[in-house]
mmCIF file of C-alpha atoms in Angstrom:
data_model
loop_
_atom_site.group_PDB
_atom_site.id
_atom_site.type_symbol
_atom_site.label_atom_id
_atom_site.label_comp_id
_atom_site.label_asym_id
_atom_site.label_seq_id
_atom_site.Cartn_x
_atom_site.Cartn_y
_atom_site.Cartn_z
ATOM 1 C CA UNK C 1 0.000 0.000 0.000
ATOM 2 C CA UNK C 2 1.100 3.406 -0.652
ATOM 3 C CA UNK C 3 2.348 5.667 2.331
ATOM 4 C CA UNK C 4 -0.485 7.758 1.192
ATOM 5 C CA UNK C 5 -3.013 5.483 1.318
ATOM 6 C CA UNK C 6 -1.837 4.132 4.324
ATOM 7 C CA UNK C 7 -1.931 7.471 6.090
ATOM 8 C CA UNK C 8 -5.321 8.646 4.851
ATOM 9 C CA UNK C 9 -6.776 4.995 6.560
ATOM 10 C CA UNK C 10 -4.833 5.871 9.800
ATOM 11 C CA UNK C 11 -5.912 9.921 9.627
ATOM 12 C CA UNK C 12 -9.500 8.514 9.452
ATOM 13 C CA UNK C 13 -9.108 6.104 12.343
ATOM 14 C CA UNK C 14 -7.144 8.657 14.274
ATOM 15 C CA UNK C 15 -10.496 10.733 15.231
ATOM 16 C CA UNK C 16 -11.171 11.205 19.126
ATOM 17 C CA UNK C 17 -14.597 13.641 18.582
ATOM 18 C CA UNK C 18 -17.718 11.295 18.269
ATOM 19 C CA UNK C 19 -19.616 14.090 15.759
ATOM 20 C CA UNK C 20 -16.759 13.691 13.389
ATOM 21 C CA UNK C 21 -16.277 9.867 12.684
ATOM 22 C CA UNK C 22 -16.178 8.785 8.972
ATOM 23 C CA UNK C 23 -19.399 7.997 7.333
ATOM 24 C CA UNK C 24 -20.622 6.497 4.286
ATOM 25 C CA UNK C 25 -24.455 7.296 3.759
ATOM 26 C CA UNK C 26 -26.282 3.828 2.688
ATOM 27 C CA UNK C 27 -29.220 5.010 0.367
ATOM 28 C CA UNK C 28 -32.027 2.876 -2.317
ATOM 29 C CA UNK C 29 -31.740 3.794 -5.981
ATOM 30 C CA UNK C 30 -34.262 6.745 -5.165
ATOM 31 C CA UNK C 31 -32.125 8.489 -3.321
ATOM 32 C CA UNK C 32 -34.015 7.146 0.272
ATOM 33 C CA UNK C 33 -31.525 6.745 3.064
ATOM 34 C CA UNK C 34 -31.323 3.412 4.506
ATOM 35 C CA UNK C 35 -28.403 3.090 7.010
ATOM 36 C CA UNK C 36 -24.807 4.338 6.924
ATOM 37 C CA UNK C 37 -21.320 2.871 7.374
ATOM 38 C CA UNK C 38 -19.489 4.017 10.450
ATOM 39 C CA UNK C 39 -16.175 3.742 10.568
ATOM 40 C CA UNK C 40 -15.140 2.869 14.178
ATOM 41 C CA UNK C 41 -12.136 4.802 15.056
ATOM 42 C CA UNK C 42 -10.484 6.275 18.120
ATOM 43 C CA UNK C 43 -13.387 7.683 19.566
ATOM 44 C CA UNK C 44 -15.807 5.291 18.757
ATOM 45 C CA UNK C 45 -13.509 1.711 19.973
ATOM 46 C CA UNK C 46 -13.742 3.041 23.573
ATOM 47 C CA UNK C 47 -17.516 2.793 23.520
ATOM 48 C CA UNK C 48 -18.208 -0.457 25.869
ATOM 49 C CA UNK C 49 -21.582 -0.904 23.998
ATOM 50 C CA UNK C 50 -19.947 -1.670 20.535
ATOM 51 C CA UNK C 51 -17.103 -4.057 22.416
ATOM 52 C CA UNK C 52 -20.038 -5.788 23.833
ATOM 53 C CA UNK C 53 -22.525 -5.958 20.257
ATOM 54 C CA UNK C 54 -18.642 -7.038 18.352
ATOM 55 C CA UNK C 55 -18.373 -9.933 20.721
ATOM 56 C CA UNK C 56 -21.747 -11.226 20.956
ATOM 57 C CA UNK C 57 -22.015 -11.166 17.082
ATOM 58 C CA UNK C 58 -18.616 -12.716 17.088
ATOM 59 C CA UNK C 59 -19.765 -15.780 19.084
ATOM 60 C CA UNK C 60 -23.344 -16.124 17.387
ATOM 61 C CA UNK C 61 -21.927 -16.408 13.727
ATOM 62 C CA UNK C 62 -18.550 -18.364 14.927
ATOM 63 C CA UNK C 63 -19.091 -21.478 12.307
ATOM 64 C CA UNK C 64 -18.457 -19.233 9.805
ATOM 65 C CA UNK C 65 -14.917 -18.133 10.916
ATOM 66 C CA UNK C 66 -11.316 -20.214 10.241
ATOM 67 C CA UNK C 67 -10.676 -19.620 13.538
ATOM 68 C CA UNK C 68 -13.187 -20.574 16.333
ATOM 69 C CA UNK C 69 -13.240 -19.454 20.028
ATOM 70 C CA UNK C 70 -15.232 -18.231 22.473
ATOM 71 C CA UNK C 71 -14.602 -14.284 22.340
ATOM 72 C CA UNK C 72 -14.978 -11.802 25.503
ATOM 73 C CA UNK C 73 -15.414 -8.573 25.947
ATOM 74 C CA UNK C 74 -11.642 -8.132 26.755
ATOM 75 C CA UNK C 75 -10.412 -10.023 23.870
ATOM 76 C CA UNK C 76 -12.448 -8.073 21.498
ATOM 77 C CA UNK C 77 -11.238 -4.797 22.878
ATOM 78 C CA UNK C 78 -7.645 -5.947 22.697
ATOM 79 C CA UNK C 79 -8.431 -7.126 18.877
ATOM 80 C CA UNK C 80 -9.810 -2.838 18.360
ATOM 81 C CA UNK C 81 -6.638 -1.270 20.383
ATOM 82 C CA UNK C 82 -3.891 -4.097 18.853
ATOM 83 C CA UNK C 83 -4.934 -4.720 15.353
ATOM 84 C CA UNK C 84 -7.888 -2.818 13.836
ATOM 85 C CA UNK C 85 -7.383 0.850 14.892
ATOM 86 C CA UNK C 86 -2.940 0.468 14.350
ATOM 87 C CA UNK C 87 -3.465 -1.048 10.729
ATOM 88 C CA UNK C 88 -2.641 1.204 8.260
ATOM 89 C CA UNK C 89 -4.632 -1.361 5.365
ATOM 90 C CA UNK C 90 -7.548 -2.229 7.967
ATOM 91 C CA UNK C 91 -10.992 -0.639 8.340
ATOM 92 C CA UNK C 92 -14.129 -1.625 9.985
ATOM 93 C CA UNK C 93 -17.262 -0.191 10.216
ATOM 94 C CA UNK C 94 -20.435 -0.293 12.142
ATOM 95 C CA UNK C 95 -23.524 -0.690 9.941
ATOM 96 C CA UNK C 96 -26.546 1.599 11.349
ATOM 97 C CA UNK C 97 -29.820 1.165 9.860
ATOM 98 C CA UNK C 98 -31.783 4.287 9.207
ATOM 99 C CA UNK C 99 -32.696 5.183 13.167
ATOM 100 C CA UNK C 100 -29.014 5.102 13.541
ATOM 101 C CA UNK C 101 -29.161 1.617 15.540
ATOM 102 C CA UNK C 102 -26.213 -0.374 15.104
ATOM 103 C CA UNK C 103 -26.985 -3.544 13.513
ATOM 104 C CA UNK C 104 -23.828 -5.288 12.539
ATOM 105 C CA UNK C 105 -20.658 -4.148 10.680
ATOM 106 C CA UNK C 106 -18.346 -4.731 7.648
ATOM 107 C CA UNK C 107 -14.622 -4.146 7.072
ATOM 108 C CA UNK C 108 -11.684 -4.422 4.923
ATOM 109 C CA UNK C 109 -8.244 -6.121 5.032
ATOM 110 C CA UNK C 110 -4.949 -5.998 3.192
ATOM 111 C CA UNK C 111 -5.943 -2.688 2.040
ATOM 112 C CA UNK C 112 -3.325 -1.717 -0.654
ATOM 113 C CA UNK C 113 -3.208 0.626 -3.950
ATOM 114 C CA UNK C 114 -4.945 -2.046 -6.145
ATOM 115 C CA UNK C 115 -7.407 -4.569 -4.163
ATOM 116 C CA UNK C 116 -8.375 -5.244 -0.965
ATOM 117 C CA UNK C 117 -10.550 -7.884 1.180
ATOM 118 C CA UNK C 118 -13.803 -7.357 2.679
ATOM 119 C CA UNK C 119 -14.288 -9.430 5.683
ATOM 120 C CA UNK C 120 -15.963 -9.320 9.060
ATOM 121 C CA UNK C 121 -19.583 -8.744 7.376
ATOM 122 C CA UNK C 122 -21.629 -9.709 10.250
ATOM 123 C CA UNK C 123 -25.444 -8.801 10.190
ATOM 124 C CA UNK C 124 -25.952 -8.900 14.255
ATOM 125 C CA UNK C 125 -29.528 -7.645 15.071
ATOM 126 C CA UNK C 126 -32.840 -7.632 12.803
ATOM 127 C CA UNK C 127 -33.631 -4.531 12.273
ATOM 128 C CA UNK C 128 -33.694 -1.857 8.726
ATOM 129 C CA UNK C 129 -34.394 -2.488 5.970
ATOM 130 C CA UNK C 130 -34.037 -6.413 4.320
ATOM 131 C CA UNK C 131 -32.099 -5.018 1.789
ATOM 132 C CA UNK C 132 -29.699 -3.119 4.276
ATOM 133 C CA UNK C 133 -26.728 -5.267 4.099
ATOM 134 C CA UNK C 134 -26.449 -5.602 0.263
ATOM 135 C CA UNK C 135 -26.895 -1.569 -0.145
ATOM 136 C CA UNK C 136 -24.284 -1.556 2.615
ATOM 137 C CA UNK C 137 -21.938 -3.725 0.969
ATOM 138 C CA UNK C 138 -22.298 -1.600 -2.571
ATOM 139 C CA UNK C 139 -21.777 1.818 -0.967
ATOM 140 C CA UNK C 140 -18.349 0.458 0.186
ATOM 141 C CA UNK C 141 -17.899 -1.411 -2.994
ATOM 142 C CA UNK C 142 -18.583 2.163 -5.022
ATOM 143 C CA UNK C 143 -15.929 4.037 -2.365
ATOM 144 C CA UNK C 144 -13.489 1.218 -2.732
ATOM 145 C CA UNK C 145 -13.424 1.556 -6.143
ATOM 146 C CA UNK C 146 -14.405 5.062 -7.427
ATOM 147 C CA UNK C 147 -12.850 6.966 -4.325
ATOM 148 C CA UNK C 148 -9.918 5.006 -3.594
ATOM 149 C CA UNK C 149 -9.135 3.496 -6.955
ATOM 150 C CA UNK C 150 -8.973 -0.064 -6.557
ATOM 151 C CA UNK C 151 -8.858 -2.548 -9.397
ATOM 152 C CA UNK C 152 -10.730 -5.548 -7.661
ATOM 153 C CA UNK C 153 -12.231 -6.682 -4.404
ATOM 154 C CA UNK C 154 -11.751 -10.643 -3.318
ATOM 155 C CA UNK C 155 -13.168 -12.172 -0.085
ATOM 156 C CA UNK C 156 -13.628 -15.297 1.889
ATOM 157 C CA UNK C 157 -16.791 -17.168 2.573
ATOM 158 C CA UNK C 158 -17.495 -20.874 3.881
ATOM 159 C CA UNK C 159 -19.334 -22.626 0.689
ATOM 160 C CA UNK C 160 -22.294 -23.518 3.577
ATOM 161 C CA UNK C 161 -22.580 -19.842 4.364
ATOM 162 C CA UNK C 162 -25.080 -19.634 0.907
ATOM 163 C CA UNK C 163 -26.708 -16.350 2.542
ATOM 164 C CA UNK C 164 -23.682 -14.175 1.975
ATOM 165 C CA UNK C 165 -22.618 -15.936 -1.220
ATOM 166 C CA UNK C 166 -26.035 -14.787 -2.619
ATOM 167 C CA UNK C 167 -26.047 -11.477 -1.564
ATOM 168 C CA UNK C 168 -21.939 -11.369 -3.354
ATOM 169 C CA UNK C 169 -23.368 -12.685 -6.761
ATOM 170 C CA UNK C 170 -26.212 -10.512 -6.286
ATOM 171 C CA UNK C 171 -23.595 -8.027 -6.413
ATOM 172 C CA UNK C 172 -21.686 -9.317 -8.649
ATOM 173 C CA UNK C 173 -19.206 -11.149 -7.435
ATOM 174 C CA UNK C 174 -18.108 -14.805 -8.583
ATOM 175 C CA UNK C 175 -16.173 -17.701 -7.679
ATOM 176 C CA UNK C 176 -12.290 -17.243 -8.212
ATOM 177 C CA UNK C 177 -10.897 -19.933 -5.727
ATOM 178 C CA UNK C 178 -12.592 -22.939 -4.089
ATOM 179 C CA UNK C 179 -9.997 -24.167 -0.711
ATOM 180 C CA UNK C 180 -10.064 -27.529 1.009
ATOM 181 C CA UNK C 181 -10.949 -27.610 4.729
ATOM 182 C CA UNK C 182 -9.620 -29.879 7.501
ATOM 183 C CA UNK C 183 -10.798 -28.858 10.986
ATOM 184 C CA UNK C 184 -8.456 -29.125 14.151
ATOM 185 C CA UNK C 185 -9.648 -29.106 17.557
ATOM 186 C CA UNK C 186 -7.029 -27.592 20.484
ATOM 187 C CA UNK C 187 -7.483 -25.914 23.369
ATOM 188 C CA UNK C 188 -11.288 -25.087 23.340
ATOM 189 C CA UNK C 189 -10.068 -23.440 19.711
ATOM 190 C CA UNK C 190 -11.440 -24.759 16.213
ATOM 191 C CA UNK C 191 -8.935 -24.213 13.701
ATOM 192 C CA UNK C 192 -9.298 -24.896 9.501
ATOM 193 C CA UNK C 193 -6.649 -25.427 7.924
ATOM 194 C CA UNK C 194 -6.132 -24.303 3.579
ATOM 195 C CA UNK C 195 -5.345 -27.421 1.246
ATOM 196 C CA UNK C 196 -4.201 -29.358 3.952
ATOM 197 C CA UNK C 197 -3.099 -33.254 5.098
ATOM 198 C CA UNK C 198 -3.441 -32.775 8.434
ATOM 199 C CA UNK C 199 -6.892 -32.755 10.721
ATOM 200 C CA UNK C 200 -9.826 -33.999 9.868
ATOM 201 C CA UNK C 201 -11.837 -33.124 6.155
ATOM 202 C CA UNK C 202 -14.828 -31.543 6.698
ATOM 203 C CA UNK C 203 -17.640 -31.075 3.381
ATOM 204 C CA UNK C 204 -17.597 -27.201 2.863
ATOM 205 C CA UNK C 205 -15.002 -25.851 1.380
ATOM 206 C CA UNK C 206 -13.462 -21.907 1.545
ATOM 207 C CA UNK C 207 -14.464 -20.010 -1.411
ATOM 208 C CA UNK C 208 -12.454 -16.762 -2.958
ATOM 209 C CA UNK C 209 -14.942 -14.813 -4.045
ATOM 210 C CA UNK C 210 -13.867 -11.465 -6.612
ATOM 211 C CA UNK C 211 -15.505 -8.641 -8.310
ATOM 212 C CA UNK C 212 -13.686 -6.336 -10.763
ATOM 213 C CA UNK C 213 -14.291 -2.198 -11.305
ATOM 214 C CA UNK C 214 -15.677 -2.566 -14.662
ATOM 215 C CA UNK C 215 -17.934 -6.074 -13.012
ATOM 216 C CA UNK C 216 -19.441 -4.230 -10.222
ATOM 217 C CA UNK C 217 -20.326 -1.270 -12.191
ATOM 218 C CA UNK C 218 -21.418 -3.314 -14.931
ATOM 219 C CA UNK C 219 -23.785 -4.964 -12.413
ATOM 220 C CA UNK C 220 -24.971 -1.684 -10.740
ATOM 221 C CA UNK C 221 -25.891 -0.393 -14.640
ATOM 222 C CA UNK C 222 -27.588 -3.816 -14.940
ATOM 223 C CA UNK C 223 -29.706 -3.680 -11.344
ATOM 224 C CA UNK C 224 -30.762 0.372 -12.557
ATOM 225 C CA UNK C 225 -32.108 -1.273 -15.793
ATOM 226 C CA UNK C 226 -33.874 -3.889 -13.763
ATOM 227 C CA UNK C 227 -35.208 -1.424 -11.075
ATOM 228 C CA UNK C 228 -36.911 0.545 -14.471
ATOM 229 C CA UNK C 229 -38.346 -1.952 -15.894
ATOM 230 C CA UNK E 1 -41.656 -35.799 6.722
ATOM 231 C CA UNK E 2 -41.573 -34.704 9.958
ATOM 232 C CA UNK E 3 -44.771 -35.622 12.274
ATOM 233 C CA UNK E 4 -47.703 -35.665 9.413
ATOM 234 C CA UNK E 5 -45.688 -32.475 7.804
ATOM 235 C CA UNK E 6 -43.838 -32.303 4.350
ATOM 236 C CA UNK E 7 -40.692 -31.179 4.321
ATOM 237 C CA UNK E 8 -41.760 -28.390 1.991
ATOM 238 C CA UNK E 9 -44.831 -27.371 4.719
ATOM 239 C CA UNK E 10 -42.572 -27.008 7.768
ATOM 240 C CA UNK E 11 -40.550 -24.632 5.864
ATOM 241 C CA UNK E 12 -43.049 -22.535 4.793
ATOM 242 C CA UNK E 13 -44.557 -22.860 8.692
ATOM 243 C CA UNK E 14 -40.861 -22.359 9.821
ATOM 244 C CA UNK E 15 -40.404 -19.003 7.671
ATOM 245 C CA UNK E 16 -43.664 -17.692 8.418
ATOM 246 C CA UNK E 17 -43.175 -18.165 12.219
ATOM 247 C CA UNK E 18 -39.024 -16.825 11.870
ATOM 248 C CA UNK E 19 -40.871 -13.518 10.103
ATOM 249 C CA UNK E 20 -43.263 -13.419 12.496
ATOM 250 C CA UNK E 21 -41.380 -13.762 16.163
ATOM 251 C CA UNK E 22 -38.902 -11.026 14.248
ATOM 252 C CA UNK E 23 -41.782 -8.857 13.152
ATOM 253 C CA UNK E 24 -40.702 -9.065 9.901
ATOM 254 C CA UNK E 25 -43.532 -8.653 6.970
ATOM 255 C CA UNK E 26 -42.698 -10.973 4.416
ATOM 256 C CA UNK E 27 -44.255 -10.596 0.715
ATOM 257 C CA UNK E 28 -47.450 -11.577 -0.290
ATOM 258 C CA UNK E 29 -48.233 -13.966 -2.051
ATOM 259 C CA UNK E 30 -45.070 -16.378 -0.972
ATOM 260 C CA UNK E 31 -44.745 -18.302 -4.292
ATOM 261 C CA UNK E 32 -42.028 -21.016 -5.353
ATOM 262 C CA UNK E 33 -40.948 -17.971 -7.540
ATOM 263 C CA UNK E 34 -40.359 -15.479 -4.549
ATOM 264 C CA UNK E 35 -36.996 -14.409 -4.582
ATOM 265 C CA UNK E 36 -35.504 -15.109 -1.088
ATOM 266 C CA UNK E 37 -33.444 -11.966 -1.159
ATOM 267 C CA UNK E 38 -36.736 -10.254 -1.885
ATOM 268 C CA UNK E 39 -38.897 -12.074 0.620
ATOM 269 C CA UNK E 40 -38.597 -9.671 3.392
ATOM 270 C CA UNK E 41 -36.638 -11.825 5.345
ATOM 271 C CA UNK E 42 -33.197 -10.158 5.776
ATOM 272 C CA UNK E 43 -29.942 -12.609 6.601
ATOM 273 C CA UNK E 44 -30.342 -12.945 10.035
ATOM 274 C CA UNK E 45 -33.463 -14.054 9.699
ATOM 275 C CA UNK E 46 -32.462 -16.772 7.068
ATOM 276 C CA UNK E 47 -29.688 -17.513 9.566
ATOM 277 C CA UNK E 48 -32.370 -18.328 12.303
ATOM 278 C CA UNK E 49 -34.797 -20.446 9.764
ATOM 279 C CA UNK E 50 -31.805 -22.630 8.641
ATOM 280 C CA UNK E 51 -30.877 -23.454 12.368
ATOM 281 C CA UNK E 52 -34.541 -23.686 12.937
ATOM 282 C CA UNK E 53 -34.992 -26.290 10.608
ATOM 283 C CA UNK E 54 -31.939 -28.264 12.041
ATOM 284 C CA UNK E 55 -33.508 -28.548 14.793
ATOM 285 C CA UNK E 56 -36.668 -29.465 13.278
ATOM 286 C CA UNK E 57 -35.549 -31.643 10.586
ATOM 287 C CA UNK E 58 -32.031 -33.014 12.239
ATOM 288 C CA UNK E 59 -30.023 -31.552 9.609
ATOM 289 C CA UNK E 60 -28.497 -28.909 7.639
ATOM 290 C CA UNK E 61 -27.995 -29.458 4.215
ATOM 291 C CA UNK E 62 -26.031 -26.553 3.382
ATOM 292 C CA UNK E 63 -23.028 -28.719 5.622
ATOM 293 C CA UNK E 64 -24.022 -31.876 3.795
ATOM 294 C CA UNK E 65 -22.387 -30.896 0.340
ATOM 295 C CA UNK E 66 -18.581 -30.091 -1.120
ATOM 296 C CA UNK E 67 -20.224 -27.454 -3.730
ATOM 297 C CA UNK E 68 -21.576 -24.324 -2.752
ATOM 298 C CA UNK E 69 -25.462 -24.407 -3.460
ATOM 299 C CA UNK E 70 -27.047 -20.629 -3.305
ATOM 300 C CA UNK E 71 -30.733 -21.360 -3.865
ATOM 301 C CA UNK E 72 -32.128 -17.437 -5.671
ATOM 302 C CA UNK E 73 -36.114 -18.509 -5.393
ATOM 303 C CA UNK E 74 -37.977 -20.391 -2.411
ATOM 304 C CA UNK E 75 -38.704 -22.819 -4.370
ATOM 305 C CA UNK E 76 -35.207 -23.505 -5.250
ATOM 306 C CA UNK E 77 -34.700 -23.327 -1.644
ATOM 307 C CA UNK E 78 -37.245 -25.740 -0.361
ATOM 308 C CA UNK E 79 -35.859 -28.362 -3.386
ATOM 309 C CA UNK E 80 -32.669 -28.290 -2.004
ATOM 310 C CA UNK E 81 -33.783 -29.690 1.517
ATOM 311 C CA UNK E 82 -36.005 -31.804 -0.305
ATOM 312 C CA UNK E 83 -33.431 -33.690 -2.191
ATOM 313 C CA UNK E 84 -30.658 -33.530 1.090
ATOM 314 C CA UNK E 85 -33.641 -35.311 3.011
ATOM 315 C CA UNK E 86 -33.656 -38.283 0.200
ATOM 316 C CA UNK E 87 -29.815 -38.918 0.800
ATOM 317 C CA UNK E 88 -30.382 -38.808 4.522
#
């Protein structure tokens, strides 16, 4: 990643006012606001409310992570102070739905001048509109790509996770990489393992999952058409 | 089956009760052609009827396969279980 880049994600995460955090307005097609992206930063990682709501959606959606354990409160916050907030190619964001309720979140890895990874999409409560999560996921999608510049946009899904992976082709996204699983049990910790001998096999399989510039604009053009029909 | 019901009716008496104890209004009418994404149910709430449905049915068929399988319409959806339940 460029220093640049890397500086503008830490500037952003650097906030300590709670009226200025970074937001991304969620909207419909008509222009209707539906939710917005909050980036957590500074000021927002010392709230104990969202350290509580991270964990608790962290341990109800668990089968769905590489890495399985039973998160606390403490563990989470050491996860926002350690890793998320430091990371100059990390961002995470609280999803609000349009009361301003915070109903899960979304965020992006290995950040660098070209692509990046969404991960940690984690609808927590009920709540907004059904369509909330996919408008969610194009708003970053449309910053990712027209305000930052990136060439393409790859995550990781379980292949028995089928809600996400709908929502992603929905988008636009497709299949670029199907992984192996084997599943090792240690120290109250479930661990998968890529393409590997060891532990046991296990039926699902980790899917890469990738959407170009020109495919996710192509499918936005495509979902306007439909919307007019 | 389970009890005297279908596979295909405790799904649709699954969903309706998910959308119900969430509040959630889903479409009407439910066809095999409603698109799930467009049912009213959001993910969460499909979250809950799949483990629902493990409970009620004693398995998940989404686990039960090496290739992903995204059903787009109910009634791809309620096929799916339908054919899992046969290789039970």
């Amino acid at each position: 990643m460029s220093l640049k880049q890397s500086k503008f994600v830490q500037l952003l995460k650097a906030n300590e006012d709670r009226r200025k955090s970074f937001e991304l307005a969620v909207s419909m097609p008509s222009g209707r606001r539906m939710g917005a992206l909050r980036l957590i930063d500074k000021a927002r990682s010392i709230d104990p409310l969202l350290t509580s709501n991270l964990t608790k959606w962290r341990n109800a959606t668990k089968q769905f992570f590489l890495t399985q354990f039973n998160a606390t409160e403490e563990r989470t916050q050491q996860w926002l102070d350690n890793i998320v907030l430091p990371s100059g190619d990390r961002l995470l964001f609280e999803l609000l739905d349009d009361t301003g309720g915070t109903i899960g979140h979304a965020g992006v890895c290995n950040l660098n001048e070209h692509s990046c990874e969404l991960d940690n999409f984690i609808r927590g409560e009920s709540g907004g509109d059904p369509g909330l999560f996919v408008a969610a996921e194009c708003t970053l999608l449309h910053w990712l790509f027209c305000d930052l510049g990136l060439e393409t946009v790859s995550l990781y899904v379980f292949s028995n996770n089928w809600i996400p992976i709908s929502n992603h082709i929905s988008i636009g996204f497709s299949i670029s990489k199907k992984h192996a699983l084997s599943r090792v049990e240690k120290n109250d910790m479930v661990q998968h393992l890529l393409d590997s001998q060891e532990g046991d096999p296990v039926k699902y399989s980790y899917l890469k999952m990738t959407i170009s510039s020109a495919d996710f604009h192509s499918a936005q053009r495509q979902q306007l058409l439909n919307d007019g029909r | 089956m389970v009890g005297s019901m279908t596979i295909r009716q405790t799904i649709l008496h699954t969903l309706k009760d998910v959308a119900a104890s969430s509040q959630i209004i889903l479409v009407d009418p439910l066809t095999d052609e409603t698109v799930l994404l467009q049912s009213g149910l959001d993910s969460l709430g499909f979250a809950i009827l799949v483990a629902r449905l493990e409970e009620q049915l004693g398995f998940d068929p989404f686990t039960m396969t090496d290739e992903p399988v995204y059903p787009r319409t109910l009634g791809e959806f309620i096929t799916f279980y339908e054919l899992m339940y046969q290789r039970l």
